[in-house]
mmCIF file of C-alpha atoms and ligand atoms in Angstrom:
data_model
loop_
_atom_site.group_PDB
_atom_site.id
_atom_site.type_symbol
_atom_site.label_atom_id
_atom_site.label_comp_id
_atom_site.label_asym_id
_atom_site.label_seq_id
_atom_site.Cartn_x
_atom_site.Cartn_y
_atom_site.Cartn_z
ATOM 1 C CA MET A 1 20.619 3.068 -6.860
ATOM 2 C CA ARG A 2 19.216 6.589 -6.476
ATOM 3 C CA ASP A 3 20.627 8.889 -3.890
ATOM 4 C CA PHE A 4 18.021 9.814 -1.304
ATOM 5 C CA SER A 5 20.483 11.492 1.059
ATOM 6 C CA LYS A 6 19.995 15.091 -0.031
ATOM 7 C CA SER A 7 16.294 15.501 -0.794
ATOM 8 C CA CYS A 8 12.851 14.089 -0.321
ATOM 9 C CA GLU A 9 12.071 14.193 -4.017
ATOM 10 C CA TRP A 10 11.122 10.494 -4.032
ATOM 11 C CA LEU A 11 9.387 10.389 -0.608
ATOM 12 C CA SER A 12 5.689 9.739 -0.442
ATOM 13 C CA ILE A 13 3.651 9.633 2.709
ATOM 14 C CA ASN A 14 0.986 7.067 3.084
ATOM 15 C CA THR A 15 -1.601 9.173 4.905
ATOM 16 C CA ALA A 16 -2.394 6.442 7.427
ATOM 17 C CA THR A 17 0.969 7.331 8.999
ATOM 18 C CA VAL A 18 -0.527 10.515 10.552
ATOM 19 C CA LYS A 19 -4.231 9.616 10.452
ATOM 20 C CA LYS A 20 -4.714 9.875 14.203
ATOM 21 C CA GLN A 21 -3.284 13.314 14.328
ATOM 22 C CA TRP A 22 -4.809 15.032 11.338
ATOM 23 C CA SER A 23 -7.571 15.070 8.832
ATOM 24 C CA LEU A 24 -6.528 14.541 5.175
ATOM 25 C CA ASP A 25 -6.651 18.222 4.150
ATOM 26 C CA LYS A 26 -4.402 19.113 7.002
ATOM 27 C CA ILE A 27 -2.018 16.223 6.152
ATOM 28 C CA ILE A 28 -1.755 17.482 2.537
ATOM 29 C CA ASP A 29 -0.954 21.053 3.739
ATOM 30 C CA GLU A 30 1.692 19.804 6.226
ATOM 31 C CA CYS A 31 3.338 17.581 3.505
ATOM 32 C CA ALA A 32 3.304 20.475 0.964
ATOM 33 C CA LYS A 33 4.929 22.713 3.569
ATOM 34 C CA ARG A 34 7.745 20.237 3.787
ATOM 35 C CA ASN A 35 8.151 19.785 0.123
ATOM 36 C CA ILE A 36 6.878 16.334 0.193
ATOM 37 C CA ARG A 37 5.441 15.986 -3.296
ATOM 38 C CA SER A 38 3.461 12.760 -3.164
ATOM 39 C CA ILE A 39 0.978 11.018 -0.853
ATOM 40 C CA SER A 40 -1.018 7.836 -0.799
ATOM 41 C CA PRO A 41 -4.482 8.578 0.796
ATOM 42 C CA TRP A 42 -7.126 6.142 2.184
ATOM 43 C CA ARG A 43 -10.649 6.129 0.947
ATOM 44 C CA ASP A 44 -12.101 6.832 4.325
ATOM 45 C CA GLN A 45 -9.872 9.831 4.829
ATOM 46 C CA VAL A 46 -10.880 11.205 1.407
ATOM 47 C CA SER A 47 -14.602 10.725 2.034
ATOM 48 C CA VAL A 48 -14.511 12.632 5.322
ATOM 49 C CA VAL A 49 -13.149 15.788 3.557
ATOM 50 C CA GLY A 50 -14.815 15.230 0.142
ATOM 51 C CA ILE A 51 -13.105 13.980 -2.928
ATOM 52 C CA GLU A 52 -13.796 17.091 -5.028
ATOM 53 C CA ARG A 53 -12.046 19.203 -2.340
ATOM 54 C CA ILE A 54 -9.163 16.834 -2.030
ATOM 55 C CA ALA A 55 -8.753 16.734 -5.906
ATOM 56 C CA LYS A 56 -8.540 20.500 -5.970
ATOM 57 C CA GLN A 57 -6.191 20.849 -3.022
ATOM 58 C CA LEU A 58 -3.763 18.230 -4.583
ATOM 59 C CA LYS A 59 -3.761 20.233 -7.810
ATOM 60 C CA SER A 60 -3.139 23.479 -6.103
ATOM 61 C CA HIS A 61 -0.035 22.054 -4.370
ATOM 62 C CA SER A 62 0.992 20.114 -7.604
ATOM 63 C CA MET A 63 1.024 17.009 -5.374
ATOM 64 C CA THR A 64 0.675 13.631 -7.013
ATOM 65 C CA LEU A 65 -0.334 10.301 -5.589
ATOM 66 C CA SER A 66 1.948 7.235 -5.272
ATOM 67 C CA GLY A 67 -1.115 5.035 -4.990
ATOM 68 C CA TYR A 68 -4.676 5.014 -3.687
ATOM 69 C CA CYS A 69 -5.719 2.866 -0.607
ATOM 70 C CA ARG A 70 -7.559 0.718 -1.230
ATOM 71 C CA GLY A 71 -9.675 -1.744 -3.121
ATOM 72 C CA GLY A 72 -9.918 -5.509 -2.448
ATOM 73 C CA PHE A 73 -11.805 -7.477 0.172
ATOM 74 C CA PHE A 74 -13.262 -9.581 -2.674
ATOM 75 C CA THR A 75 -14.494 -12.555 -0.628
ATOM 76 C CA ALA A 76 -18.043 -13.156 0.794
ATOM 77 C CA VAL A 77 -20.334 -15.744 2.173
ATOM 78 C CA ASP A 78 -22.895 -15.342 -0.530
ATOM 79 C CA ALA A 79 -23.626 -13.924 -4.035
ATOM 80 C CA LYS A 80 -25.069 -10.657 -2.670
ATOM 81 C CA GLY A 81 -21.790 -10.084 -0.710
ATOM 82 C CA LEU A 82 -19.639 -10.852 -3.705
ATOM 83 C CA GLN A 83 -21.731 -8.375 -5.859
ATOM 84 C CA GLU A 84 -21.325 -5.693 -3.151
ATOM 85 C CA ALA A 85 -17.515 -6.188 -3.130
ATOM 86 C CA ARG A 86 -17.465 -5.864 -6.856
ATOM 87 C CA ASP A 87 -19.534 -2.688 -6.814
ATOM 88 C CA ASP A 88 -17.352 -1.124 -4.086
ATOM 89 C CA ASN A 89 -14.194 -1.910 -6.156
ATOM 90 C CA ARG A 90 -15.680 -0.164 -9.091
ATOM 91 C CA ARG A 91 -16.193 2.880 -6.937
ATOM 92 C CA ALA A 92 -12.670 2.661 -5.635
ATOM 93 C CA ILE A 93 -11.281 2.621 -9.238
ATOM 94 C CA ASP A 94 -13.473 5.661 -10.126
ATOM 95 C CA GLU A 95 -12.114 7.471 -7.064
ATOM 96 C CA ALA A 96 -8.544 6.559 -7.974
ATOM 97 C CA LYS A 97 -9.127 7.784 -11.417
ATOM 98 C CA LYS A 98 -10.545 11.053 -10.222
ATOM 99 C CA LEU A 99 -7.521 11.666 -8.006
ATOM 100 C CA GLU A 100 -5.175 10.651 -10.931
ATOM 101 C CA ALA A 101 -3.618 7.938 -8.819
ATOM 102 C CA PRO A 102 -0.986 5.737 -10.600
ATOM 103 C CA CYS A 103 -2.576 2.594 -9.220
ATOM 104 C CA LEU A 104 -5.264 1.329 -6.907
ATOM 105 C CA VAL A 105 -3.785 -0.820 -4.202
ATOM 106 C CA LEU A 106 -5.583 -4.127 -3.562
ATOM 107 C CA VAL A 107 -5.738 -5.790 -0.181
ATOM 108 C CA VAL A 108 -7.588 -8.803 -1.470
ATOM 109 C CA GLY A 109 -9.388 -10.100 1.673
ATOM 110 C CA SER A 110 -9.619 -13.588 3.012
ATOM 111 C CA LEU A 111 -12.087 -15.499 5.198
ATOM 112 C CA PRO A 112 -15.251 -13.479 5.160
ATOM 113 C CA GLY A 113 -16.254 -12.278 8.714
ATOM 114 C CA ALA A 114 -12.703 -13.126 10.247
ATOM 115 C CA LEU A 115 -11.894 -9.454 10.457
ATOM 116 C CA ALA A 116 -15.006 -9.034 12.767
ATOM 117 C CA GLY A 117 -13.940 -12.150 14.830
ATOM 118 C CA ALA A 118 -16.127 -14.816 13.353
ATOM 119 C CA ALA A 119 -15.226 -16.413 9.958
ATOM 120 C CA SER A 120 -18.243 -17.466 7.947
ATOM 121 C CA TYR A 121 -16.251 -20.288 6.405
ATOM 122 C CA LYS A 122 -12.832 -21.784 6.838
ATOM 123 C CA GLU A 123 -11.819 -22.854 3.281
ATOM 124 C CA ILE A 124 -8.912 -20.591 2.411
ATOM 125 C CA GLY A 125 -8.920 -22.288 -1.044
ATOM 126 C CA LEU A 126 -12.315 -20.908 -1.591
ATOM 127 C CA ALA A 127 -11.328 -17.491 -0.515
ATOM 128 C CA ARG A 128 -8.445 -17.596 -3.038
ATOM 129 C CA GLU A 129 -10.931 -18.607 -5.823
ATOM 130 C CA GLN A 130 -13.220 -15.701 -4.927
ATOM 131 C CA VAL A 131 -10.270 -13.293 -4.860
ATOM 132 C CA PHE A 132 -9.129 -14.564 -8.319
ATOM 133 C CA ASP A 133 -12.603 -13.975 -9.710
ATOM 134 C CA GLY A 134 -12.908 -10.620 -7.989
ATOM 135 C CA VAL A 135 -9.538 -9.371 -9.229
ATOM 136 C CA ALA A 136 -10.447 -10.588 -12.808
ATOM 137 C CA GLN A 137 -13.710 -8.618 -12.797
ATOM 138 C CA ALA A 138 -12.087 -5.532 -11.271
ATOM 139 C CA LEU A 139 -9.389 -5.721 -13.878
ATOM 140 C CA GLU A 140 -11.826 -5.648 -16.759
ATOM 141 C CA TYR A 141 -13.265 -2.377 -15.578
ATOM 142 C CA ALA A 142 -9.881 -1.005 -14.526
ATOM 143 C CA LYS A 143 -8.560 -1.633 -18.072
ATOM 144 C CA GLU A 144 -11.617 0.141 -19.516
ATOM 145 C CA VAL A 145 -10.965 3.310 -17.612
ATOM 146 C CA GLY A 146 -7.064 2.968 -17.448
ATOM 147 C CA MET A 147 -6.466 2.459 -13.744
ATOM 148 C CA PRO A 148 -3.601 -0.039 -12.973
ATOM 149 C CA LEU A 149 -4.324 -2.547 -10.063
ATOM 150 C CA ALA A 150 -1.577 -3.303 -7.634
ATOM 151 C CA ILE A 151 -2.125 -6.461 -5.577
ATOM 152 C CA GLU A 152 -0.349 -6.095 -2.130
ATOM 153 C CA PRO A 153 0.693 -9.394 -0.609
ATOM 154 C CA LEU A 154 0.346 -9.252 3.060
ATOM 155 C CA HIS A 155 2.395 -10.949 5.741
ATOM 156 C CA PRO A 156 0.968 -14.488 6.491
ATOM 157 C CA MET A 157 -0.089 -13.339 10.025
ATOM 158 C CA GLN A 158 -2.806 -11.539 8.091
ATOM 159 C CA ALA A 159 -3.859 -14.561 6.133
ATOM 160 C CA ALA A 160 -7.158 -15.182 7.958
ATOM 161 C CA GLU A 161 -8.534 -11.573 8.251
ATOM 162 C CA ARG A 162 -7.092 -9.430 5.549
ATOM 163 C CA ALA A 163 -5.343 -11.195 2.625
ATOM 164 C CA CYS A 164 -5.026 -14.750 1.383
ATOM 165 C CA ILE A 165 -2.288 -13.659 -0.943
ATOM 166 C CA ASN A 166 0.766 -13.727 1.302
ATOM 167 C CA THR A 167 3.860 -13.738 -0.820
ATOM 168 C CA LEU A 168 5.116 -11.846 -3.850
ATOM 169 C CA GLU A 169 5.305 -15.152 -5.720
ATOM 170 C CA GLN A 170 1.619 -15.861 -5.114
ATOM 171 C CA ALA A 171 0.682 -12.213 -6.270
ATOM 172 C CA LEU A 172 2.734 -12.567 -9.359
ATOM 173 C CA ASP A 173 1.244 -15.979 -10.233
ATOM 174 C CA MET A 174 -2.120 -14.223 -10.171
ATOM 175 C CA CYS A 175 -0.791 -11.373 -12.272
ATOM 176 C CA ASP A 176 0.668 -13.768 -14.820
ATOM 177 C CA ALA A 177 -2.659 -15.746 -15.015
ATOM 178 C CA LEU A 178 -4.874 -12.685 -15.400
ATOM 179 C CA ASP A 179 -2.675 -10.398 -17.370
ATOM 180 C CA PRO A 180 -0.099 -12.406 -19.369
ATOM 181 C CA SER A 181 0.781 -9.528 -21.567
ATOM 182 C CA LYS A 182 2.411 -7.633 -18.657
ATOM 183 C CA GLY A 183 1.089 -4.428 -20.155
ATOM 184 C CA GLY A 184 1.054 -2.550 -16.853
ATOM 185 C CA SER A 185 -2.570 -2.934 -16.027
ATOM 186 C CA LEU A 186 -1.948 -5.391 -13.271
ATOM 187 C CA GLY A 187 1.013 -5.572 -10.887
ATOM 188 C CA VAL A 188 2.016 -5.532 -7.260
ATOM 189 C CA ALA A 189 2.474 -3.100 -4.345
ATOM 190 C CA LEU A 190 5.519 -4.332 -2.669
ATOM 191 C CA ASP A 191 5.492 -3.550 1.006
ATOM 192 C CA VAL A 192 8.704 -4.398 2.889
ATOM 193 C CA TYR A 193 6.881 -4.944 6.108
ATOM 194 C CA HIS A 194 4.957 -7.863 4.542
ATOM 195 C CA THR A 195 7.674 -9.352 2.468
ATOM 196 C CA TRP A 196 11.121 -8.756 3.985
ATOM 197 C CA TRP A 197 11.410 -12.256 5.438
ATOM 198 C CA ASP A 198 10.707 -14.133 2.205
ATOM 199 C CA PRO A 199 13.621 -16.220 1.109
ATOM 200 C CA LYS A 200 12.430 -15.783 -2.447
ATOM 201 C CA LEU A 201 12.049 -12.023 -2.309
ATOM 202 C CA LYS A 202 15.032 -11.110 -4.538
ATOM 203 C CA GLU A 203 14.172 -13.717 -7.248
ATOM 204 C CA GLN A 204 10.491 -12.609 -7.165
ATOM 205 C CA ILE A 205 11.356 -8.943 -7.486
ATOM 206 C CA GLU A 206 13.407 -9.959 -10.536
ATOM 207 C CA ARG A 207 10.477 -11.912 -11.983
ATOM 208 C CA ALA A 208 8.131 -8.927 -11.287
ATOM 209 C CA GLY A 209 10.365 -6.448 -13.213
ATOM 210 C CA ARG A 210 9.464 -2.918 -14.156
ATOM 211 C CA ASN A 211 5.925 -3.724 -15.435
ATOM 212 C CA ARG A 212 4.775 -5.351 -12.442
ATOM 213 C CA LEU A 213 6.325 -3.226 -9.662
ATOM 214 C CA LEU A 214 3.746 -0.480 -9.305
ATOM 215 C CA ALA A 215 4.281 0.749 -5.689
ATOM 216 C CA TYR A 216 6.930 0.385 -3.046
ATOM 217 C CA HIS A 217 5.961 0.728 0.637
ATOM 218 C CA VAL A 218 8.478 1.120 3.597
ATOM 219 C CA CYS A 219 8.550 1.163 7.365
ATOM 220 C CA ASP A 220 10.469 -1.295 9.707
ATOM 221 C CA TRP A 221 9.873 -4.458 11.582
ATOM 222 C CA LEU A 222 10.286 -3.988 15.319
ATOM 223 C CA THR A 223 11.564 -6.670 17.679
ATOM 224 C CA PRO A 224 9.498 -7.600 19.535
ATOM 225 C CA THR A 225 6.365 -6.702 17.626
ATOM 226 C CA LYS A 226 3.712 -6.014 20.160
ATOM 227 C CA ASP A 227 0.602 -5.670 17.858
ATOM 228 C CA LEU A 228 0.062 -7.681 14.641
ATOM 229 C CA LEU A 229 -1.369 -4.716 12.666
ATOM 230 C CA ASN A 230 -0.478 -1.524 14.434
ATOM 231 C CA ASP A 231 3.105 -1.773 15.675
ATOM 232 C CA ARG A 232 5.123 -0.915 12.549
ATOM 233 C CA GLY A 233 8.458 0.806 13.118
ATOM 234 C CA MET A 234 10.074 3.956 11.659
ATOM 235 C CA MET A 235 12.791 3.116 9.157
ATOM 236 C CA GLY A 236 15.953 2.413 10.956
ATOM 237 C CA ASP A 237 14.293 1.231 14.187
ATOM 238 C CA GLY A 238 13.906 -2.408 13.170
ATOM 239 C CA VAL A 239 15.503 -5.277 11.315
ATOM 240 C CA ILE A 240 14.465 -4.783 7.692
ATOM 241 C CA GLU A 241 17.392 -4.378 5.175
ATOM 242 C CA LEU A 242 15.768 -1.429 3.564
ATOM 243 C CA LYS A 243 18.610 -0.285 1.362
ATOM 244 C CA LYS A 244 19.289 -3.783 0.115
ATOM 245 C CA ILE A 245 15.610 -4.328 -0.937
ATOM 246 C CA ARG A 246 15.402 -0.852 -2.597
ATOM 247 C CA GLY A 247 18.530 -1.772 -4.473
ATOM 248 C CA TRP A 248 16.775 -4.864 -5.690
ATOM 249 C CA VAL A 249 13.545 -3.037 -6.922
ATOM 250 C CA GLU A 250 15.612 -0.272 -8.439
ATOM 251 C CA ASP A 251 17.912 -2.865 -10.265
ATOM 252 C CA ASN A 252 14.698 -4.125 -11.802
ATOM 253 C CA GLY A 253 13.501 -0.859 -13.115
ATOM 254 C CA PHE A 254 11.477 0.626 -10.299
ATOM 255 C CA ALA A 255 11.988 4.390 -10.258
ATOM 256 C CA GLY A 256 8.852 5.604 -8.398
ATOM 257 C CA PHE A 257 8.135 6.943 -4.909
ATOM 258 C CA CYS A 258 9.368 5.275 -1.672
ATOM 259 C CA GLU A 259 6.048 5.397 0.291
ATOM 260 C CA VAL A 260 6.319 5.584 4.039
ATOM 261 C CA GLU A 261 3.449 3.616 5.602
ATOM 262 C CA ILE A 262 3.468 3.336 9.362
ATOM 263 C CA PHE A 263 0.556 2.052 11.557
ATOM 264 C CA SER A 264 1.763 2.709 15.036
ATOM 265 C CA GLU A 265 -0.891 2.743 17.778
ATOM 266 C CA LEU A 266 1.855 2.451 20.470
ATOM 267 C CA ASP A 267 4.273 5.141 19.245
ATOM 268 C CA TRP A 268 4.086 7.297 16.202
ATOM 269 C CA TRP A 269 0.254 7.843 16.295
ATOM 270 C CA LYS A 270 0.831 9.267 19.768
ATOM 271 C CA ARG A 271 3.339 11.828 18.656
ATOM 272 C CA PRO A 272 2.768 15.275 17.225
ATOM 273 C CA GLY A 273 2.167 14.976 13.481
ATOM 274 C CA GLU A 274 4.904 17.531 12.759
ATOM 275 C CA ASP A 275 7.504 15.340 14.480
ATOM 276 C CA VAL A 276 6.263 12.198 12.549
ATOM 277 C CA LEU A 277 6.628 13.912 9.116
ATOM 278 C CA ASP A 278 9.973 15.488 10.046
ATOM 279 C CA THR A 279 11.295 12.129 11.150
ATOM 280 C CA CYS A 280 10.020 10.327 8.031
ATOM 281 C CA ILE A 281 11.990 12.917 5.971
ATOM 282 C CA THR A 282 15.181 12.414 7.965
ATOM 283 C CA ARG A 283 14.929 8.634 7.951
ATOM 284 C CA HIS A 284 14.036 8.571 4.305
ATOM 285 C CA LYS A 285 17.432 10.257 3.693
ATOM 286 C CA THR A 286 19.431 8.128 6.050
ATOM 287 C CA HIS A 287 17.755 4.706 6.278
ATOM 288 C CA THR A 288 15.810 3.926 3.122
HETATM 289 ZN ZN1 LIG B 301 1.499 -1.237 2.256
#
């Protein structure tokens, strides 16, 4: 297992972690100042500053991406909605390509309308079919342009609103069905927040192997969790066995960035961005 105790060479910051404090250009500068050499930005943050400017700024700092957030949300109530989702995913792939991301992360979506408070239908099986078709179509284009897609299974508490793929096993089943060659064009983004509890986690990480493990996201699970979306903890403050899980992914060939992704309405988004980044660096060294 790699030794993270002395440097932040393998630390990446998912830019949602300080999105309430700073715009993306400021986040990039603050990361560069601290020798953080990788980030994973969100599309809305990129579009506020402008993708050309962000691409240039990343180059000038020799900063790379550990992923691009995000594509997905493939489900819809009618054909028009499905088409819009497909078009949007094509744009996300183009943006990821422009920023030279190693993969586009997919949060696949679930019951259409549920996120806004009123699901248009209740058949989660149908949502899964639409997701399967959506990923298949996105993959066709992604292969053409050479942009790997990383399906991120989300914790089952998000099964209605955000993702009907909730375990690593389910994500890998889809990968195997759509990309049996395991050539690296389709894989998973493994986020410990969503998967730490899974009794099959170790065996499914082994199944994923090097070609399917495209991104690794960390934070911690607080007890009690006060908000289902935005109460993620800083590494070391919760109950996730972070070093054990990193050991499993590295034993299976993952050698990429450890991406810190913390949505924290109640705590970290309220602190000065400088403190958040400095704490990410310290905890990366001691607790991940
Ligand atoms: Zn994640």
